[in-house]
Every structure is written in structure tokens, then in C-alpha cells.
PDB file of C-alpha atoms in Angstrom:
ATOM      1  CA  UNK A 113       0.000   0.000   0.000  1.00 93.00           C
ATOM      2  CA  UNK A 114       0.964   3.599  -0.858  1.00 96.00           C
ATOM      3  CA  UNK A 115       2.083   5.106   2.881  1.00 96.00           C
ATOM      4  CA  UNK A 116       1.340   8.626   1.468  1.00 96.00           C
ATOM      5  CA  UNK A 117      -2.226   7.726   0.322  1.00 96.00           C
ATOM      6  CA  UNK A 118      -2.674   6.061   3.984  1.00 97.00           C
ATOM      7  CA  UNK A 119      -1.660   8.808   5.760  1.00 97.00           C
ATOM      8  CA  UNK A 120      -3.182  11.548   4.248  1.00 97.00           C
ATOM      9  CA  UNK A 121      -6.586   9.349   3.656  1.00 97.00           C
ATOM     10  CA  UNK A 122      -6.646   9.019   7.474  1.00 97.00           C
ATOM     11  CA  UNK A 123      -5.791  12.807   8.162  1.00 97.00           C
ATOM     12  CA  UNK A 124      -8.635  13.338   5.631  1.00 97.00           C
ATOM     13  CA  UNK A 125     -11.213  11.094   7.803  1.00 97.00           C
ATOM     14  CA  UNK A 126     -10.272  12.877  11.201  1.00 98.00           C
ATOM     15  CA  UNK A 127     -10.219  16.444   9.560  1.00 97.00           C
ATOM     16  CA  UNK A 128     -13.918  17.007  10.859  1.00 97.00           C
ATOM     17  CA  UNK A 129     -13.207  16.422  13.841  1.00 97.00           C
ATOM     18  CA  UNK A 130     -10.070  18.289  14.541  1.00 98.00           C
ATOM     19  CA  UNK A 131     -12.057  21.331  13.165  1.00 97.00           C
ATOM     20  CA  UNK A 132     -14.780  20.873  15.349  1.00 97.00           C
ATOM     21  CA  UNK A 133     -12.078  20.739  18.679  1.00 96.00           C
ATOM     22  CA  UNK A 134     -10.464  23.852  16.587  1.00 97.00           C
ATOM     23  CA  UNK A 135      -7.327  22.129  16.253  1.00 98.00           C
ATOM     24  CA  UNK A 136      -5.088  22.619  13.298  1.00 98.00           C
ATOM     25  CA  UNK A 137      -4.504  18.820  11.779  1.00 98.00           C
ATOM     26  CA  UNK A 138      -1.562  18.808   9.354  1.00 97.00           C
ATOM     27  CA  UNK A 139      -0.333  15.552   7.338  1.00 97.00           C
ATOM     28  CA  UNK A 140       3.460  15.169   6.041  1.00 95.00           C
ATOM     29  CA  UNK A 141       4.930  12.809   3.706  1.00 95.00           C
ATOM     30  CA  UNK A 142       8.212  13.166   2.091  1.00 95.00           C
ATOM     31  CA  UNK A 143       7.912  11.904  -1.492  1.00 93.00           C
ATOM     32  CA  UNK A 144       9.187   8.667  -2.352  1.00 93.00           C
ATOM     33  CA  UNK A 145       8.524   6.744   0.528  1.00 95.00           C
ATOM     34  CA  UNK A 146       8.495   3.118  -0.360  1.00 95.00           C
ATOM     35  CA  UNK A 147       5.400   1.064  -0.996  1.00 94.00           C
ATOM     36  CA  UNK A 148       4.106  -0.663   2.637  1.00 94.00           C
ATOM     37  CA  UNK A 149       3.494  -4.620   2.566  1.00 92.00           C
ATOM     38  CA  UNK A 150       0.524  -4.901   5.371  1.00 93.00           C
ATOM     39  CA  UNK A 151      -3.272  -5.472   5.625  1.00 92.00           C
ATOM     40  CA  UNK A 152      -4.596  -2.105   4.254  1.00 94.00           C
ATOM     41  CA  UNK A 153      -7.515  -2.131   6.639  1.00 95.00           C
ATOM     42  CA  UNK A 154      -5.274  -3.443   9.786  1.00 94.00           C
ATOM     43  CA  UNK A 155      -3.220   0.069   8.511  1.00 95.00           C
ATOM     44  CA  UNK A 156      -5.985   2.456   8.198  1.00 96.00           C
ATOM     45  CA  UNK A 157      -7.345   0.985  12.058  1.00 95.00           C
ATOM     46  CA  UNK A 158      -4.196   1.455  13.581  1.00 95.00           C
ATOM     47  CA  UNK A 159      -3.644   5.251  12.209  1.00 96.00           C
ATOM     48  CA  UNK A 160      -6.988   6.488  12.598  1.00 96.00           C
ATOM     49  CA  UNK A 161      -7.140   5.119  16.119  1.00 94.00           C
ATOM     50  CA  UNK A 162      -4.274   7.265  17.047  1.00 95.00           C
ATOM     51  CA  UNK A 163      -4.712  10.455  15.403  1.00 97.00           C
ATOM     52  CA  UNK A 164      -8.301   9.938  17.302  1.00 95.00           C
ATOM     53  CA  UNK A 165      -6.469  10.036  20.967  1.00 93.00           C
ATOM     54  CA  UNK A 166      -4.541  12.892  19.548  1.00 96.00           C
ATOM     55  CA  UNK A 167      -7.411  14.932  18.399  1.00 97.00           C
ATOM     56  CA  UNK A 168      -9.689  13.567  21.961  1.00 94.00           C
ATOM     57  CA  UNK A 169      -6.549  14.591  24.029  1.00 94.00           C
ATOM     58  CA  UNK A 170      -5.944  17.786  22.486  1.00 96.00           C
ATOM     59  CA  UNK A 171      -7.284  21.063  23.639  1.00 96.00           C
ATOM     60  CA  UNK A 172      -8.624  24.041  21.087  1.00 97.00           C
ATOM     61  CA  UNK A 173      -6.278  25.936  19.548  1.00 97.00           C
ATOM     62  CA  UNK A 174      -3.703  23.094  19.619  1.00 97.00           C
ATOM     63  CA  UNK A 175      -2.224  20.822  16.661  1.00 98.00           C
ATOM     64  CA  UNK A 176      -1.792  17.435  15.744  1.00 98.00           C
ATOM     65  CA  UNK A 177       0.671  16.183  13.526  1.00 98.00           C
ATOM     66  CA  UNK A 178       0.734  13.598  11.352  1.00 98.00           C
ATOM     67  CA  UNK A 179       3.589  12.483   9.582  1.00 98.00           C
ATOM     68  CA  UNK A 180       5.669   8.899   8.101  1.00 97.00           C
ATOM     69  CA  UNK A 181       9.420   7.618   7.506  1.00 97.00           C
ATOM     70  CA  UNK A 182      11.670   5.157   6.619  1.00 96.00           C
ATOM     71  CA  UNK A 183      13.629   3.658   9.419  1.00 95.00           C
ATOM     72  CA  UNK A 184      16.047   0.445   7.812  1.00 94.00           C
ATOM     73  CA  UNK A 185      13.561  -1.190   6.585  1.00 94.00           C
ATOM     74  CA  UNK A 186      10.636  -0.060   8.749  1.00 96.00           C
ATOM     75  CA  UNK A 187       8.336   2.585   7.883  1.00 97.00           C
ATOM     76  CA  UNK A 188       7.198   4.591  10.844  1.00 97.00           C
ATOM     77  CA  UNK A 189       3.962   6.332  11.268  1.00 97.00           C
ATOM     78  CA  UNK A 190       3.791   9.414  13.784  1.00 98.00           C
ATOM     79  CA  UNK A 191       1.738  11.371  15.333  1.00 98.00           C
ATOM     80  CA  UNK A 192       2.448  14.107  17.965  1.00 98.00           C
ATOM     81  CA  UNK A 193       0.044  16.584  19.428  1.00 98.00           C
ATOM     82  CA  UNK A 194       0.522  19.307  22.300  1.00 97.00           C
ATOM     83  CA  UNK A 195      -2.469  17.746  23.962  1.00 96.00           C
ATOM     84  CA  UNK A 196      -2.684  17.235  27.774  1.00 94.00           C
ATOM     85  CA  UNK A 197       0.225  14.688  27.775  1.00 92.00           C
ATOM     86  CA  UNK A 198       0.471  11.563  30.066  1.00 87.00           C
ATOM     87  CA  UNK A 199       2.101  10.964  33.323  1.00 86.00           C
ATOM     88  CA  UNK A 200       5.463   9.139  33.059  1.00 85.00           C
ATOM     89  CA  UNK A 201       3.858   6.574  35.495  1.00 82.00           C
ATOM     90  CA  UNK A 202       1.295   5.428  33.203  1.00 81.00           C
ATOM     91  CA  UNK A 203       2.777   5.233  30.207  1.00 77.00           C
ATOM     92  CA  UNK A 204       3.878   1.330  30.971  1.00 74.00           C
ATOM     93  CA  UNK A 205       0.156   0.594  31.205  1.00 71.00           C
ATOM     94  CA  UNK A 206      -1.357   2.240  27.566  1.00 72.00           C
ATOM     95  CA  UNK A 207      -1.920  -0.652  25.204  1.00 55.00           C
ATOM     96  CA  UNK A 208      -3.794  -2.428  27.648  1.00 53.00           C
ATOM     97  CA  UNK A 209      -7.409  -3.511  26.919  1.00 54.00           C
ATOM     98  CA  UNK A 210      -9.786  -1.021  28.992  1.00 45.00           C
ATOM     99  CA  UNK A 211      -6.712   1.571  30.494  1.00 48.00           C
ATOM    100  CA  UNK A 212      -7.609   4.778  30.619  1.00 51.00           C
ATOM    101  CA  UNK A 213      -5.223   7.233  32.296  1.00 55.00           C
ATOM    102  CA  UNK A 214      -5.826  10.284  34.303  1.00 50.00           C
ATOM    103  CA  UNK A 215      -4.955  13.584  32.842  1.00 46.00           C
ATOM    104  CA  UNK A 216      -3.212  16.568  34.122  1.00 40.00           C
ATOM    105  CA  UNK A 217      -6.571  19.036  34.550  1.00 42.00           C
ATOM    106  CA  UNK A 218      -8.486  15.374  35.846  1.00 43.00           C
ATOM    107  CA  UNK A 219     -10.559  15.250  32.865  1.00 43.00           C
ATOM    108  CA  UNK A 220     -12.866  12.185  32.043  1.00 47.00           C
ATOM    109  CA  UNK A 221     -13.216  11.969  28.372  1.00 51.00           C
ATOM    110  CA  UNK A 222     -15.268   8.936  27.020  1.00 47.00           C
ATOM    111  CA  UNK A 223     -14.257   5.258  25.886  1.00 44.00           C
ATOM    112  CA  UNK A 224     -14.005   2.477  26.882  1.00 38.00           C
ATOM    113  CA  UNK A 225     -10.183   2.188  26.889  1.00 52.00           C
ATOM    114  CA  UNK A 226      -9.845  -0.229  23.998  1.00 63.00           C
ATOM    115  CA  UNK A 227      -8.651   2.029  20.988  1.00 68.00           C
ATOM    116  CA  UNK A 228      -4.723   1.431  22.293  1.00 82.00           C
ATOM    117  CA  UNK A 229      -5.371  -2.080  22.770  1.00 80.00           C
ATOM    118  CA  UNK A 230      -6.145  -2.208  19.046  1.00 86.00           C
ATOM    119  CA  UNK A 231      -3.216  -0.929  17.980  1.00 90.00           C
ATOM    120  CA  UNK A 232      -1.187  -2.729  19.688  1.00 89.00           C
ATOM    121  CA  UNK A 233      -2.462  -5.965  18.702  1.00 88.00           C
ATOM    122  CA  UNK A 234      -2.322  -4.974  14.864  1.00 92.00           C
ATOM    123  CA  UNK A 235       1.071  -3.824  15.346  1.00 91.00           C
ATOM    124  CA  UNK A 236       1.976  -6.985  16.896  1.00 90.00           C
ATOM    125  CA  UNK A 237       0.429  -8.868  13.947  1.00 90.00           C
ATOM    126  CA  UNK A 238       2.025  -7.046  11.586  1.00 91.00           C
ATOM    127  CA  UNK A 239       5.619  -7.428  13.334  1.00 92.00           C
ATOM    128  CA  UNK A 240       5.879  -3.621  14.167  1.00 94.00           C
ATOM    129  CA  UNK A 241       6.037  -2.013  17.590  1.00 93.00           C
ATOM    130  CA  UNK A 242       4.180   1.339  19.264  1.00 92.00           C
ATOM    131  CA  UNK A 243       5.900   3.468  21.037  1.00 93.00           C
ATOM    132  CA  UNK A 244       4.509   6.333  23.270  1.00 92.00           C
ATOM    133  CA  UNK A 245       6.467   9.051  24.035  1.00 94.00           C
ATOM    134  CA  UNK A 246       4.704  11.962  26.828  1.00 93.00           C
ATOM    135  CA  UNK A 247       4.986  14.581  29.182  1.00 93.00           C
ATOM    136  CA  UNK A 248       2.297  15.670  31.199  1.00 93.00           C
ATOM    137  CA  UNK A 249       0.717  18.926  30.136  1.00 93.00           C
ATOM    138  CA  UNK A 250       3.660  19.323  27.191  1.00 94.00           C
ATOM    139  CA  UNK A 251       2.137  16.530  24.427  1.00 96.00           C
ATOM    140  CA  UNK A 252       2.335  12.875  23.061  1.00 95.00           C
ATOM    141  CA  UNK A 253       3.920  11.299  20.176  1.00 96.00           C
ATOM    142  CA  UNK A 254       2.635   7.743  19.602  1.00 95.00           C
ATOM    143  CA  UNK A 255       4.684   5.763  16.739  1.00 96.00           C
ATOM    144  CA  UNK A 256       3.832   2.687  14.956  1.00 96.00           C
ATOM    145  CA  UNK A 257       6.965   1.196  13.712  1.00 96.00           C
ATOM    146  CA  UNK A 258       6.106  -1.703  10.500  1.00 96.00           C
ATOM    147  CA  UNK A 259       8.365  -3.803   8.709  1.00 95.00           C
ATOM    148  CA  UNK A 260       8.384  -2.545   4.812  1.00 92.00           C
ATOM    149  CA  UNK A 261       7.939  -5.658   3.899  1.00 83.00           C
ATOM    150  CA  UNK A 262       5.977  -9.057   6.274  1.00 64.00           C
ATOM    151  CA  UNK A 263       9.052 -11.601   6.203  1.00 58.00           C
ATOM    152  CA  UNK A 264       8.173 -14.788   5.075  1.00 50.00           C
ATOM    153  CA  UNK A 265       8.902 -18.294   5.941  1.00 34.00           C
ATOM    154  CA  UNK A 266      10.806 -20.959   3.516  1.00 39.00           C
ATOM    155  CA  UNK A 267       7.440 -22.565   3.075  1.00 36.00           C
ATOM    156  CA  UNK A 268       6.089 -18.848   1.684  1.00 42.00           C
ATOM    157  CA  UNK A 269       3.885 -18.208   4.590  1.00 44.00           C
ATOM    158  CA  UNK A 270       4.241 -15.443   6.985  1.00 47.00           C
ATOM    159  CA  UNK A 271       7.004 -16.038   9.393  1.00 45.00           C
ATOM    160  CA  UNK A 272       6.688 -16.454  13.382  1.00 46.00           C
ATOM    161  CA  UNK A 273       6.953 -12.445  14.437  1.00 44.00           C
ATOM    162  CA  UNK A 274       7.598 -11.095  17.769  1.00 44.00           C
ATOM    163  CA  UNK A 275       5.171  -9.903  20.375  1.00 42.00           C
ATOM    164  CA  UNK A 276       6.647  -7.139  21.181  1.00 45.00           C
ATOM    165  CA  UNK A 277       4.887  -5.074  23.537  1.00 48.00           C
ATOM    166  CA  UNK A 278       4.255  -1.034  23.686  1.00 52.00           C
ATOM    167  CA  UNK A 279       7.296   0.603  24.960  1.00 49.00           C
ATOM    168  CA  UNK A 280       7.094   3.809  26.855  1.00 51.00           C
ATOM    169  CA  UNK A 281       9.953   6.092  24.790  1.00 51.00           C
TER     170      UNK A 281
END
């Protein structure tokens, strides 16, 4: 799949509701990325459920960021925001099914914790990591690391991947 197409497709979908928070929402892709082997829909999932924290997380008149890169021969997917951030102390927990972390004004915000979870399994599946990087009140960038390409095995099927799990960066 065409990284550049995926990313800006998913900025695309979330546009509305940036606008609606008054955030600004950009997407950047530097030409010539390579061509991403991976489930298209697993892809789009795992993007648009980020950018979604990002935009839920974010406060008006702030930004979200959306952007891709090759890394070896990985292709990483980022987005940052100057939301409300998370405490260093939680960030070992995100990627679990129904964890929801407090914020730094004690917001509640909606959900039922699972969006992270999601991503993190797709990653998983797709031999890729997440990583969270945060600081309370400052922002969040969440990456999604995927191989270019899913190795295969000698008997042409996908090959026995790692479980790696999300790493607080």
C-alpha cells in the first residue's frame, strides 16, 4: 500500500473532527517513501485510532501532527500533538485492553479504553512495535513502527513475528 495515500486518507477522515475541537490537523509525507506490505484495513485501524487520541486529548487551539518515515527497513507512522500529555507513570500501562489514564486538569473523556489495545495488537500482527512518548501537560507522540515488507517463511507463509509489547519512549 501507498504510505502517502494512507496517511493523508486518514488525516482526511479525522479532519472534521479536529475542526470541530479547533485544532489545526496537518499531514506530512516526504515523497518517495516506499510502498508498505501490510493489511490495508489493519493500517488504516491502527492510524486512525491514534490520530483519534490525539485529536480527543488535544485542547482548542492546539495541533496534531501527522507524519511517516523510513527507518532500515521499517516505515514509521507518527503522530504528535501538544495535547494534555500523560504521566510518566502510566505510560507502561497504555496498550492495555480497557486503560484509561488520568490527565493533568483530571478530565474524564469517554471510551471504553480499547482504541490502544487495538493498535497494539495490529502492530503486533504485523511485526511492528508502538511506542509512546509523553509529558504531562507538554504533548504525546505515539509511533507505529512496521516492517516494509511481512518476512516470510521458507514454506512462503508469513514467518513467526515477535510480540513485542508497547514501549514507553
Amino acid at each position: 500500500l501507498d504510505v502517502a495515500s494512507l496517511v493523508q486518507s486518514c488525516a482526511e477522515v479525522m479532519r472534521h473532527a479536529a475542526e470541530e475541537r479547533r485544532l489545526t490537523l496537518l499531514a506530512e509525507v516526504p515523497p518517495g517513501l516506499p510502498e508498505l506490505v501490510a493489511d490495508r484495513r489493519a493500517c488504516k485501524q491502527m492510524l486512525l485510532n491514534v490520530i483519534a487520541n490525539a485529536v480527543k486529548f488535544t485542547d482548542a487551539g492546539g495541533w496534531v501532527h501527522v507524519s511517516a518515515r523510513v527507518e532500515g527497513d521499517m516505515i514509521a507512522l507518527v503522530v504528535a500533538d501538544n495535547g494534555i500529555g500523560i504521566a510518566e507513570q502510566d505510560l507502561p500501562k497504555l496498550g492495555n485492553p480497557f486503560v484509561q489514564t488520568d490527565s493533568a486538569y483530571n478530565r474524564s473523556h469517554d471510551g471504553a479504553g480499547l482504541g490502544l489495545s487495538v493498535v497494539n495488537g495490529l502492530v503486533r500482527l504485523h511485526g511492528g512495535r508502538l511506542e509512546i512518548a509523553s509529558k504531562l501537560g507538554e504533548g504525546t507522540t505515539a509511533t507505529v513502527t512496521l516492517p516494509l515488507s511481512c518476512p516470510q517463511s521458507e514454506s512462503g507463509q508469513a514467518a513467526d513475528r515477535p510480540n513485542p509489547a508497547v514501549s514507553a519512549a
